[in-house]
Amino acid sequence: MTLSPLFYSLLVLATLSLPVHAQEPPVNAERGKELFTLHCARCHGMQGHGDGPDAGTLIVPPTNFHRAESRVKSDMDLRSAIIWGLAFSPMHGWWDTISVQDIRLITAYIRQLAPYTPSSP
Ligand code: HEC
């Protein structure tokens, strides 16, 4: 069987591009922390207490994730606030800046700082 040069070069390209998948960043908690530190800590604070360096300049204070009001919220509630933002608030949506996967990692990191605590009935 003879392969056309085009087919052959496509085959080589396909083979060469395989390792790219192997290099995708592994899902880990460190990345959630990095992203939170980069994008969120200036308002929410390094430990999520709502006391970041920019917090004092805002009319609406950034959420302290350790408060009961925040801890009873589901991961989906938090993710939706991160993705879409909150109306009339400095908390804008991040849907066009941070990937869905990264938003999951950030949410997991927030939950690591302040674990989900369902309210008692
Ligand atoms: C410019 C400051 C600012 C930045 C940056 C910011 N936030 Fe916020 N965030 C706020 C404020 C202010 C609120 C509270 C809004 C309100 O109560 O109306 C809030 C609310 C939230 C809430 C809702 C919490 C709840 O209990 O309902 C979540 C979740 C959240 N932020 C996550 C994030 C994440 C994750 C990032 C980074 C990707 C981030 N925020 C970046 C200011 C900020």
mmCIF file of C-alpha atoms and ligand atoms in Angstrom:
data_model
loop_
_atom_site.group_PDB
_atom_site.id
_atom_site.type_symbol
_atom_site.label_atom_id
_atom_site.label_comp_id
_atom_site.label_asym_id
_atom_site.label_seq_id
_atom_site.Cartn_x
_atom_site.Cartn_y
_atom_site.Cartn_z
ATOM 1 C CA MET A 1 0.000 0.000 0.000
ATOM 2 C CA THR A 2 1.351 3.429 -0.896
ATOM 3 C CA LEU A 3 0.514 6.367 1.307
ATOM 4 C CA SER A 4 0.192 9.796 -0.235
ATOM 5 C CA PRO A 5 2.638 12.357 1.228
ATOM 6 C CA LEU A 6 -0.297 14.360 2.553
ATOM 7 C CA PHE A 7 -1.744 11.394 4.395
ATOM 8 C CA TYR A 8 1.674 10.554 5.743
ATOM 9 C CA SER A 9 2.309 14.064 7.070
ATOM 10 C CA LEU A 10 -1.154 14.124 8.661
ATOM 11 C CA LEU A 11 -0.336 10.847 10.364
ATOM 12 C CA VAL A 12 2.920 12.281 11.685
ATOM 13 C CA LEU A 13 1.128 15.416 12.886
ATOM 14 C CA ALA A 14 -1.537 13.356 14.638
ATOM 15 C CA THR A 15 1.118 11.286 16.375
ATOM 16 C CA LEU A 16 3.085 14.350 17.410
ATOM 17 C CA SER A 17 0.039 16.026 18.878
ATOM 18 C CA LEU A 18 -0.769 13.043 21.143
ATOM 19 C CA PRO A 19 1.574 14.058 23.991
ATOM 20 C CA VAL A 20 -0.269 17.402 24.219
ATOM 21 C CA HIS A 21 -3.131 15.566 25.923
ATOM 22 C CA ALA A 22 -0.738 13.936 28.341
ATOM 23 C CA GLN A 23 0.437 17.412 29.359
ATOM 24 C CA GLU A 24 -2.963 18.718 30.448
ATOM 25 C CA PRO A 25 -2.629 19.925 34.037
ATOM 26 C CA PRO A 26 -3.695 17.293 36.550
ATOM 27 C CA VAL A 27 -6.776 18.055 38.636
ATOM 28 C CA ASN A 28 -5.484 19.026 42.036
ATOM 29 C CA ALA A 29 -6.249 21.130 45.064
ATOM 30 C CA GLU A 30 -3.082 23.201 44.655
ATOM 31 C CA ARG A 31 -4.464 24.641 41.429
ATOM 32 C CA GLY A 32 -7.687 25.643 43.160
ATOM 33 C CA LYS A 33 -5.623 27.492 45.744
ATOM 34 C CA GLU A 34 -3.475 29.180 43.082
ATOM 35 C CA LEU A 35 -6.536 30.361 41.155
ATOM 36 C CA PHE A 36 -8.244 31.597 44.314
ATOM 37 C CA THR A 37 -5.107 33.489 45.347
ATOM 38 C CA LEU A 38 -4.777 35.006 41.886
ATOM 39 C CA HIS A 39 -8.383 36.076 41.244
ATOM 40 C CA CYS A 40 -10.325 36.113 44.496
ATOM 41 C CA ALA A 41 -8.094 36.715 47.521
ATOM 42 C CA ARG A 42 -7.814 40.472 46.936
ATOM 43 C CA CYS A 43 -11.439 40.771 48.005
ATOM 44 C CA HIS A 44 -12.256 37.547 49.855
ATOM 45 C CA GLY A 45 -8.905 37.270 51.683
ATOM 46 C CA MET A 46 -6.337 34.475 51.557
ATOM 47 C CA GLN A 47 -8.342 32.375 54.027
ATOM 48 C CA GLY A 48 -11.762 33.436 52.677
ATOM 49 C CA HIS A 49 -12.714 35.670 55.619
ATOM 50 C CA GLY A 50 -13.780 38.519 53.323
ATOM 51 C CA ASP A 51 -10.810 40.606 54.445
ATOM 52 C CA GLY A 52 -8.649 40.927 51.307
ATOM 53 C CA PRO A 53 -6.689 44.148 50.642
ATOM 54 C CA ASP A 54 -9.428 45.530 48.340
ATOM 55 C CA ALA A 55 -12.295 44.686 50.705
ATOM 56 C CA GLY A 56 -12.237 48.088 52.417
ATOM 57 C CA THR A 57 -12.806 49.932 49.136
ATOM 58 C CA LEU A 58 -16.072 48.124 48.347
ATOM 59 C CA ILE A 59 -19.575 49.322 49.241
ATOM 60 C CA VAL A 60 -20.806 45.721 49.551
ATOM 61 C CA PRO A 61 -18.388 43.698 51.693
ATOM 62 C CA PRO A 62 -17.006 40.500 50.136
ATOM 63 C CA THR A 63 -18.548 37.319 51.501
ATOM 64 C CA ASN A 64 -16.821 35.724 54.466
ATOM 65 C CA PHE A 65 -17.082 32.069 53.419
ATOM 66 C CA HIS A 66 -16.761 30.967 57.054
ATOM 67 C CA ARG A 67 -20.104 32.492 58.043
ATOM 68 C CA ALA A 68 -23.019 30.095 58.504
ATOM 69 C CA GLU A 69 -25.007 31.878 55.752
ATOM 70 C CA SER A 70 -22.349 30.922 53.261
ATOM 71 C CA ARG A 71 -21.565 27.453 54.575
ATOM 72 C CA VAL A 72 -25.170 26.254 54.223
ATOM 73 C CA LYS A 73 -25.085 27.048 50.498
ATOM 74 C CA SER A 74 -24.620 24.153 48.117
ATOM 75 C CA ASP A 75 -21.568 23.905 45.884
ATOM 76 C CA MET A 76 -23.931 24.647 43.015
ATOM 77 C CA ASP A 77 -25.052 27.919 44.657
ATOM 78 C CA LEU A 78 -21.434 28.986 45.055
ATOM 79 C CA ARG A 79 -20.547 27.962 41.501
ATOM 80 C CA SER A 80 -23.511 29.833 40.112
ATOM 81 C CA ALA A 81 -22.443 33.012 41.993
ATOM 82 C CA ILE A 82 -18.908 32.607 40.623
ATOM 83 C CA ILE A 83 -20.055 31.926 37.067
ATOM 84 C CA TRP A 84 -22.806 34.564 36.804
ATOM 85 C CA GLY A 85 -21.870 37.027 39.531
ATOM 86 C CA LEU A 86 -24.339 38.718 41.885
ATOM 87 C CA ALA A 87 -26.601 41.590 40.887
ATOM 88 C CA PHE A 88 -25.731 45.112 42.116
ATOM 89 C CA SER A 89 -22.471 43.894 43.595
ATOM 90 C CA PRO A 90 -18.747 44.099 42.891
ATOM 91 C CA MET A 91 -18.914 40.307 42.541
ATOM 92 C CA HIS A 92 -19.061 40.091 38.755
ATOM 93 C CA GLY A 93 -19.366 36.842 36.821
ATOM 94 C CA TRP A 94 -16.260 34.922 35.796
ATOM 95 C CA TRP A 95 -17.815 32.785 33.050
ATOM 96 C CA ASP A 96 -15.725 34.467 30.349
ATOM 97 C CA THR A 97 -12.451 34.502 32.302
ATOM 98 C CA ILE A 98 -12.188 31.186 34.159
ATOM 99 C CA SER A 99 -12.999 27.764 32.698
ATOM 100 C CA VAL A 100 -15.778 25.622 34.157
ATOM 101 C CA GLN A 101 -13.192 23.086 35.315
ATOM 102 C CA ASP A 102 -11.158 25.759 37.092
ATOM 103 C CA ILE A 103 -14.307 27.172 38.724
ATOM 104 C CA ARG A 104 -14.931 23.672 40.129
ATOM 105 C CA LEU A 105 -11.393 23.626 41.539
ATOM 106 C CA ILE A 106 -11.851 27.071 43.112
ATOM 107 C CA THR A 107 -15.187 26.006 44.624
ATOM 108 C CA ALA A 108 -13.515 22.894 46.043
ATOM 109 C CA TYR A 109 -10.821 25.106 47.544
ATOM 110 C CA ILE A 110 -13.407 27.419 49.154
ATOM 111 C CA ARG A 111 -15.050 24.305 50.625
ATOM 112 C CA GLN A 112 -11.685 23.181 51.930
ATOM 113 C CA LEU A 113 -11.286 26.543 53.718
ATOM 114 C CA ALA A 114 -14.874 26.585 54.984
ATOM 115 C CA PRO A 115 -16.560 23.172 54.734
ATOM 116 C CA TYR A 116 -20.221 22.838 53.776
ATOM 117 C CA THR A 117 -22.299 22.737 56.952
ATOM 118 C CA PRO A 118 -26.005 22.010 56.356
ATOM 119 C CA SER A 119 -28.313 23.845 58.750
ATOM 120 C CA SER A 120 -29.904 21.723 61.455
ATOM 121 C CA PRO A 121 -33.686 21.254 60.940
HETATM 122 C C1 HEC B 1 -13.860 42.972 43.507
HETATM 123 C C2 HEC B 1 -13.957 42.129 44.662
HETATM 124 C C3 HEC B 1 -14.266 40.667 44.454
HETATM 125 C C4 HEC B 1 -13.533 39.747 43.760
HETATM 126 C C5 HEC B 1 -12.243 39.959 42.983
HETATM 127 C C6 HEC B 1 -14.224 38.476 43.916
HETATM 128 N N1 HEC B 1 -15.342 38.641 44.678
HETATM 129 FE FE1 HEC B 1 -16.629 37.169 45.232
HETATM 130 N N2 HEC B 1 -17.819 38.545 46.133
HETATM 131 C C7 HEC B 1 -17.522 39.881 46.271
HETATM 132 C C8 HEC B 1 -18.580 40.523 46.997
HETATM 133 C C9 HEC B 1 -18.641 42.006 47.355
HETATM 134 C C10 HEC B 1 -19.541 39.525 47.300
HETATM 135 C C11 HEC B 1 -20.841 39.692 48.098
HETATM 136 C C12 HEC B 1 -21.906 40.183 47.176
HETATM 137 C C13 HEC B 1 -23.225 40.373 47.847
HETATM 138 O O1 HEC B 1 -23.390 39.991 49.014
HETATM 139 O O2 HEC B 1 -24.110 40.884 47.151
HETATM 140 C C14 HEC B 1 -19.022 38.286 46.735
HETATM 141 C C15 HEC B 1 -19.698 37.083 46.794
HETATM 142 C C16 HEC B 1 -19.170 35.881 46.375
HETATM 143 C C17 HEC B 1 -19.839 34.603 46.473
HETATM 144 C C18 HEC B 1 -21.231 34.329 47.033
HETATM 145 C C19 HEC B 1 -21.102 33.752 48.402
HETATM 146 C C20 HEC B 1 -22.396 33.428 49.040
HETATM 147 O O3 HEC B 1 -22.350 32.914 50.177
HETATM 148 O O4 HEC B 1 -23.442 33.662 48.434
HETATM 149 C C21 HEC B 1 -18.975 33.663 46.003
HETATM 150 C C22 HEC B 1 -19.186 32.160 45.937
HETATM 151 C C23 HEC B 1 -17.797 34.374 45.561
HETATM 152 N N3 HEC B 1 -17.947 35.724 45.795
HETATM 153 C C24 HEC B 1 -16.701 33.766 45.022
HETATM 154 C C25 HEC B 1 -15.648 34.460 44.419
HETATM 155 C C26 HEC B 1 -14.582 33.822 43.699
HETATM 156 C C27 HEC B 1 -14.423 32.321 43.550
HETATM 157 C C28 HEC B 1 -13.788 34.803 43.218
HETATM 158 C C29 HEC B 1 -12.573 34.670 42.343
HETATM 159 C C30 HEC B 1 -12.751 33.943 41.112
HETATM 160 C C31 HEC B 1 -14.340 36.068 43.660
HETATM 161 N N4 HEC B 1 -15.466 35.819 44.392
HETATM 162 C C32 HEC B 1 -13.789 37.298 43.384
HETATM 163 C C33 HEC B 1 -16.398 40.532 45.794
HETATM 164 C C34 HEC B 1 -15.407 39.958 45.025
#
